[in-house]
CSV table of C-alpha atoms in Angstrom, one decimal:
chain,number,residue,atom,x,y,z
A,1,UNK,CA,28.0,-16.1,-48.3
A,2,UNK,CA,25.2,-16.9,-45.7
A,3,UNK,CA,24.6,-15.1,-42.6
A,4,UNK,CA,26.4,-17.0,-40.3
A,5,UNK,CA,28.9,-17.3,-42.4
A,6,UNK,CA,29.6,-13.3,-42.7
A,7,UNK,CA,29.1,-12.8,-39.1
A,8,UNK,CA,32.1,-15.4,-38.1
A,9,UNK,CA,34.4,-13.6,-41.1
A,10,UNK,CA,33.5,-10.4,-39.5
A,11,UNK,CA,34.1,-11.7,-35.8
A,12,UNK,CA,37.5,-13.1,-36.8
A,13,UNK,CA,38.7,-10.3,-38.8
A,14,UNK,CA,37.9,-8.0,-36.4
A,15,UNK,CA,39.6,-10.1,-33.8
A,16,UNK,CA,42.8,-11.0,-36.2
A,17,UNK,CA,41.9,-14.5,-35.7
A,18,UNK,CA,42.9,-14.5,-32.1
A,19,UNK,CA,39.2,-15.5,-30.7
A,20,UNK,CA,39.0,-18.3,-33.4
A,21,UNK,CA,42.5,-19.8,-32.0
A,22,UNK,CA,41.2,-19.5,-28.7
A,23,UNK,CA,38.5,-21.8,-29.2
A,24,UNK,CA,39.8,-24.3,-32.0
A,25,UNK,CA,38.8,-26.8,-29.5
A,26,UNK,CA,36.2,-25.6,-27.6
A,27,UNK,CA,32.5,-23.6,-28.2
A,28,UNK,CA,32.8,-22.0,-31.8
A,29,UNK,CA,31.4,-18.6,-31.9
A,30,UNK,CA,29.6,-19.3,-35.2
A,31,UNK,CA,27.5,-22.4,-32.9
A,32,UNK,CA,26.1,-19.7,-30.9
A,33,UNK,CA,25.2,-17.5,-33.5
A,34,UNK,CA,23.3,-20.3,-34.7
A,35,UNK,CA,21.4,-21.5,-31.1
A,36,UNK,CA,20.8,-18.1,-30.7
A,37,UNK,CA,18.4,-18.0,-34.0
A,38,UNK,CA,17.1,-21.1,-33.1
A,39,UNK,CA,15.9,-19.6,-29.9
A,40,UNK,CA,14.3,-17.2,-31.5
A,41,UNK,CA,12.6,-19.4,-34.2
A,42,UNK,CA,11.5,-22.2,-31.6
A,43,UNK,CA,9.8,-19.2,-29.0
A,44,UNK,CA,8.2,-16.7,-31.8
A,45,UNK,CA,5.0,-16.1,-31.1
A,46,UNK,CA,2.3,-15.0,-33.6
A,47,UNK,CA,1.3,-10.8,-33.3
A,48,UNK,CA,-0.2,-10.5,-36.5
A,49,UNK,CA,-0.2,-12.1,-40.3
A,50,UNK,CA,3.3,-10.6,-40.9
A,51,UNK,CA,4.5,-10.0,-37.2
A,52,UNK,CA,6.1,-12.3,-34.6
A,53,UNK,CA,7.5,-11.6,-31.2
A,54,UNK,CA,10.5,-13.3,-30.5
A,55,UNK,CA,12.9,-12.8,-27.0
A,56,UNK,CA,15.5,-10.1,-26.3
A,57,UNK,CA,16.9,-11.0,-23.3
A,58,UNK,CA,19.5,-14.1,-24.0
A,59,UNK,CA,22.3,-15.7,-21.3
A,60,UNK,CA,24.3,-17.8,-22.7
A,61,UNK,CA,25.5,-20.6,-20.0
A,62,UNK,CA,29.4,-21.9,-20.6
A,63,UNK,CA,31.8,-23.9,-18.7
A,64,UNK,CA,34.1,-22.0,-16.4
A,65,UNK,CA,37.0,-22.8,-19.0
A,66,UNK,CA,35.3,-21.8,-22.1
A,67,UNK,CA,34.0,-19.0,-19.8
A,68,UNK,CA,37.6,-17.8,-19.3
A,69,UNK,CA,38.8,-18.0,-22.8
A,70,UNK,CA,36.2,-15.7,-24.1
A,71,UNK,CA,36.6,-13.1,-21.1
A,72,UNK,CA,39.0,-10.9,-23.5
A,73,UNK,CA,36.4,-10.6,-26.5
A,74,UNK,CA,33.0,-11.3,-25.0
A,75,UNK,CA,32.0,-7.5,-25.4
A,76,UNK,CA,33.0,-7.6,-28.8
A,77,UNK,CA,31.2,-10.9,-29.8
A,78,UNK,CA,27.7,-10.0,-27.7
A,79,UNK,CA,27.8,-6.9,-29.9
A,80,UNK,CA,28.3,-8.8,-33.0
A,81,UNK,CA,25.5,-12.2,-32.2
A,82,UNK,CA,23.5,-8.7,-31.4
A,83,UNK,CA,23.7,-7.3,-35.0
A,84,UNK,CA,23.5,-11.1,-36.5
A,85,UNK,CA,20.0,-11.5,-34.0
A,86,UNK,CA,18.8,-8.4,-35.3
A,87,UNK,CA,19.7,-9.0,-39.3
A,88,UNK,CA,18.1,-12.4,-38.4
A,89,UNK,CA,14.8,-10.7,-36.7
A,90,UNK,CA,14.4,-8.5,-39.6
A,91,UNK,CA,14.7,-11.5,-42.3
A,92,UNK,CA,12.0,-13.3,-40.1
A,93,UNK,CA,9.7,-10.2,-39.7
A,94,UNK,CA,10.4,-10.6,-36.0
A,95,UNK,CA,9.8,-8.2,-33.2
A,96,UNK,CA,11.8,-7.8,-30.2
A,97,UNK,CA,10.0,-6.2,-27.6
A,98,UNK,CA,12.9,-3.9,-26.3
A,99,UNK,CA,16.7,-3.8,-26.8
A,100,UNK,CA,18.7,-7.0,-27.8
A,101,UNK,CA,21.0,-8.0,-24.6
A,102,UNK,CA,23.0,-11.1,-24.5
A,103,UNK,CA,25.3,-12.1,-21.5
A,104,UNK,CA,27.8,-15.2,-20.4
A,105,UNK,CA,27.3,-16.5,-17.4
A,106,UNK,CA,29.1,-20.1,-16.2
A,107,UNK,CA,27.7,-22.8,-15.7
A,108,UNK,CA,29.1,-25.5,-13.2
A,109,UNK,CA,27.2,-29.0,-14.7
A,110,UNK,CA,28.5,-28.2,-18.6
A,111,UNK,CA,31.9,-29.6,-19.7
A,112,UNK,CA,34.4,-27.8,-22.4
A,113,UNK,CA,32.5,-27.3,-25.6
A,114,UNK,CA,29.1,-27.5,-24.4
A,115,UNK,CA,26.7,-24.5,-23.6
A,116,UNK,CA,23.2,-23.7,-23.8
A,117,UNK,CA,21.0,-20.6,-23.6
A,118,UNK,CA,18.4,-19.1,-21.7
A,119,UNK,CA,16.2,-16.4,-22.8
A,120,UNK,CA,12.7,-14.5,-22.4
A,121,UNK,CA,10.8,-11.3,-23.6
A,122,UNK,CA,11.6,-8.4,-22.0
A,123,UNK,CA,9.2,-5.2,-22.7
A,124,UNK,CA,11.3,-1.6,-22.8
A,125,UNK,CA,9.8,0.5,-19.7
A,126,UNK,CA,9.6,3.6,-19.6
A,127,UNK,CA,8.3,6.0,-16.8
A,128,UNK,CA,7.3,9.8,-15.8
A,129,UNK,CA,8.6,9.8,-12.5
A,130,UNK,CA,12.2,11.6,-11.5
A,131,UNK,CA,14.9,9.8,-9.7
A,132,UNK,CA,14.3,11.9,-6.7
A,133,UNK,CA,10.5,11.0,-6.5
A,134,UNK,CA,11.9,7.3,-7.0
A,135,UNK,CA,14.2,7.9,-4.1
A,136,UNK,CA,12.0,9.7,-2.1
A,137,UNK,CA,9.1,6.8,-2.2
A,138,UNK,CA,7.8,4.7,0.4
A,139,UNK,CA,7.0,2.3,-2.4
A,140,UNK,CA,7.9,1.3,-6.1
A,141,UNK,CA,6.8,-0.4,-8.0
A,142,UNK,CA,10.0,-2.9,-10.2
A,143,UNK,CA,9.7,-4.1,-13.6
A,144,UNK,CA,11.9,-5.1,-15.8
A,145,UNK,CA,14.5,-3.7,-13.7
A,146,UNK,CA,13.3,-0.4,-14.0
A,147,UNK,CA,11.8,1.4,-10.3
A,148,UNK,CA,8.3,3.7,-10.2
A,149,UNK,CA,7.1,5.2,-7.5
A,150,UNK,CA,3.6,4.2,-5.8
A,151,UNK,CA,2.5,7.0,-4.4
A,152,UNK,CA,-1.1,9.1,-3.7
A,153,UNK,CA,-3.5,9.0,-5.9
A,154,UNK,CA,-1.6,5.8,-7.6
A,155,UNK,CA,-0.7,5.4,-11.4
A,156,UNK,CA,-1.4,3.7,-14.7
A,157,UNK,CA,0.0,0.9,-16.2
A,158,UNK,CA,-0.2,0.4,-20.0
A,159,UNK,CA,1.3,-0.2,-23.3
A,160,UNK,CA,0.0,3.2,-24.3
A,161,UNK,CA,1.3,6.9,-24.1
A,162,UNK,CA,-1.2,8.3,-21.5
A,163,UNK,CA,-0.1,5.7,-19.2
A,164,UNK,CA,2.4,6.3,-16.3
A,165,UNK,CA,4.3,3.3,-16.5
A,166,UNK,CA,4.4,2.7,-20.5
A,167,UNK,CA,5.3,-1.3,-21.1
A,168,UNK,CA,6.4,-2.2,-24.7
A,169,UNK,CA,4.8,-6.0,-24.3
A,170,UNK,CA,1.9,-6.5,-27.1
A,171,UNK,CA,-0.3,-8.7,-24.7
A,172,UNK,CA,-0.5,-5.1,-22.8
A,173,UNK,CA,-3.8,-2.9,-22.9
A,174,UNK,CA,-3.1,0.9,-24.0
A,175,UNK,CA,-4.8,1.5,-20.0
A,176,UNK,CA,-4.2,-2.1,-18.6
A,177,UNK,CA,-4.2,-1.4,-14.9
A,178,UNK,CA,-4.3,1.0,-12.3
A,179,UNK,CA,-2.7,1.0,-8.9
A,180,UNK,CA,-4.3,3.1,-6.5
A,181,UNK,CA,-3.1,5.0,-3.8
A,182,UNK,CA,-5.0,5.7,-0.7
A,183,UNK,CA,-5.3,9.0,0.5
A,184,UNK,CA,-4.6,8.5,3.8
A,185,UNK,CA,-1.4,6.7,3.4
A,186,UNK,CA,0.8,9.7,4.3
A,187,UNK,CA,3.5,10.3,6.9
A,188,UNK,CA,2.9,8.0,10.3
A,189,UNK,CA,0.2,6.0,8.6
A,190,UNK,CA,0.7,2.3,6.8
A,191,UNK,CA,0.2,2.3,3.0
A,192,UNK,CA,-2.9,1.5,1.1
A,193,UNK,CA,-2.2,0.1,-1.7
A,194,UNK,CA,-4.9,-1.6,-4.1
A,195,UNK,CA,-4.4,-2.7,-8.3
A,196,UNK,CA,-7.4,-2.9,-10.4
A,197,UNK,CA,-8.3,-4.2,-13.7
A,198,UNK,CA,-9.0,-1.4,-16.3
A,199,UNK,CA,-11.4,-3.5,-18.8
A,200,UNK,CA,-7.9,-4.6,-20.3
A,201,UNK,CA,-8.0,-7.6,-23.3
A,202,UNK,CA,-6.2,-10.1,-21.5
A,203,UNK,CA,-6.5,-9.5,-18.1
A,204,UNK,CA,-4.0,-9.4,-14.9
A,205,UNK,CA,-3.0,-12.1,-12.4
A,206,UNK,CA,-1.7,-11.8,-9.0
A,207,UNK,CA,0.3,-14.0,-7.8
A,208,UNK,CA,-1.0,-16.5,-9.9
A,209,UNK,CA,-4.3,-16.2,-9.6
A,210,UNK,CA,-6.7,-14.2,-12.3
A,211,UNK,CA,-8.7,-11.2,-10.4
A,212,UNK,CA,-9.7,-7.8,-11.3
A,213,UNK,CA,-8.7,-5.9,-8.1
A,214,UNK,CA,-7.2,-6.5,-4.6
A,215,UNK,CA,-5.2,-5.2,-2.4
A,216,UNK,CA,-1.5,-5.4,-2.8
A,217,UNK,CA,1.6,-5.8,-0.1
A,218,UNK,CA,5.2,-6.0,-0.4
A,219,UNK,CA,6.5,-8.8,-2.8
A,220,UNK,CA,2.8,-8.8,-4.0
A,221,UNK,CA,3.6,-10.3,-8.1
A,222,UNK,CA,1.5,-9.0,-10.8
A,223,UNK,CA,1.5,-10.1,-14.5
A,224,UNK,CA,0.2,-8.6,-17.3
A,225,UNK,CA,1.0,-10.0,-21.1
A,226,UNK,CA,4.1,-11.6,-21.1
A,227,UNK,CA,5.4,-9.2,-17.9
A,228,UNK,CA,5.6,-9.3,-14.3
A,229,UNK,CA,5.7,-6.7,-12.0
A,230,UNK,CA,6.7,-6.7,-8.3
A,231,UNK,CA,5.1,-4.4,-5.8
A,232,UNK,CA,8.3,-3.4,-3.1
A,233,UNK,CA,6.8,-1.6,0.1
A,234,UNK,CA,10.4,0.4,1.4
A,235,UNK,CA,8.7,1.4,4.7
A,236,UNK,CA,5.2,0.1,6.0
A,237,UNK,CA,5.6,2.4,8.7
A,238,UNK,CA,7.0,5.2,10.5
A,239,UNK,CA,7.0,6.2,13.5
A,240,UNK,CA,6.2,9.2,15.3
């Protein structure tokens, strides 16, 4: 029995058949199963001889009807076209670059039946900072929907433990780049706020444009590897 085949058995046995009567006539659960490894096959991109990075982050855009027929079992099926991805990955010698997420979201210009799916790369963050020094910030710094504060003397941005901000993306330097801090920028005072280059492989843009430093402002977009981040100023000034 082939992959797909033993992932809609499992599906409907786990269901008692109920999802497949559900959708006898509309998007089949194993036709997902199967764009989803397509995505993954038609966006790999070469690491290494034996590696490939492939996306993690996957919505999958239905009509409102088909939408509504999968409400009762669409935790149950993303955790299953999870597994299959992963079984998939592993066959392929694919690398995700954080956890596998996949989530239904309508779509008003498809018709019963029809879908289609979005996805990216999406590099696990991880961070030193508490959730009170995130709170407490007058600045943070989002990616990947993870929050980190910018605060004096600044912090480092890398794929590498001795980085502040540790991004799982394989076009990331171990030290990639730095945000600094001014010293001045404390209570009553506008924050100074600068990103430099750290010698990194491939290099940073901002927004859009290749430099090695420059100062940054809120909504100031940075990208390094496949990953952007965005610079959030919470309050440029206070008064006193």
């Amino acid at each position: 029995m082939g992959g797909l085949s033993k992932f809609e058995h499992k599906l409907e046995t786990m269901i008692s058949g109920a999802f497949a009567r559900a959708f006898r006539s509309a998007v089949q659960p194993v036709e997902i199963a199967a764009a989803l490894q397509r995505e993954c096959d038609n966006n790999a991109q070469i690491l290494s001889r034996d590696r490939r990075l492939v996306p993690n982050d996957f919505h999958v855009e239905l009509s409102q009807t088909d939408l509504d027929r999968l409400a009762p079992y669409d935790t149950a099926m993303a955790d299953e076209l999870g597994n299959q991805l992963r079984e998939h990955a592993e066959q392929q010698s694919y690398v995700f670059p954080g956890p596998v997420t996949i989530a239904f979201e309508p779509a008003e210009d498809l018709t019963t039946g029809r879908f289609r799916i979005r996805s990216r790369a999406q590099a696990k963050v991880t961070g030193n900072a508490t959730h009170t020094q995130v709170r407490r910030a007058r600045a943070v710094l989002e990616v990947n929907g993870t929050r980190h504060p910018l605060q004096s003397p600044g912090l480092v941005v890398g794929r590498g433990t001795e980085a502040d901000v540790r991004i799982n993306d394989p076009g990331v330097s171990r030290r990639h780049i730095e945000f600094v801090v001014g010293a001045g920028s404390g209570e009553g005072r506008p924050l100074d706020i600068a990103v430099h280059d750290l010698g990194s492989t491939n290099g940073m843009l901002v927004d859009g444009h290749r430099i090695t430093q420059t100062p940054v402002h809120d909504g100031t977009r940075v990208k390094i590897g496949n990953t952007t981040m965005t610079v959030r100023v919470i309050e440029e000034d206070i008064d006193v």
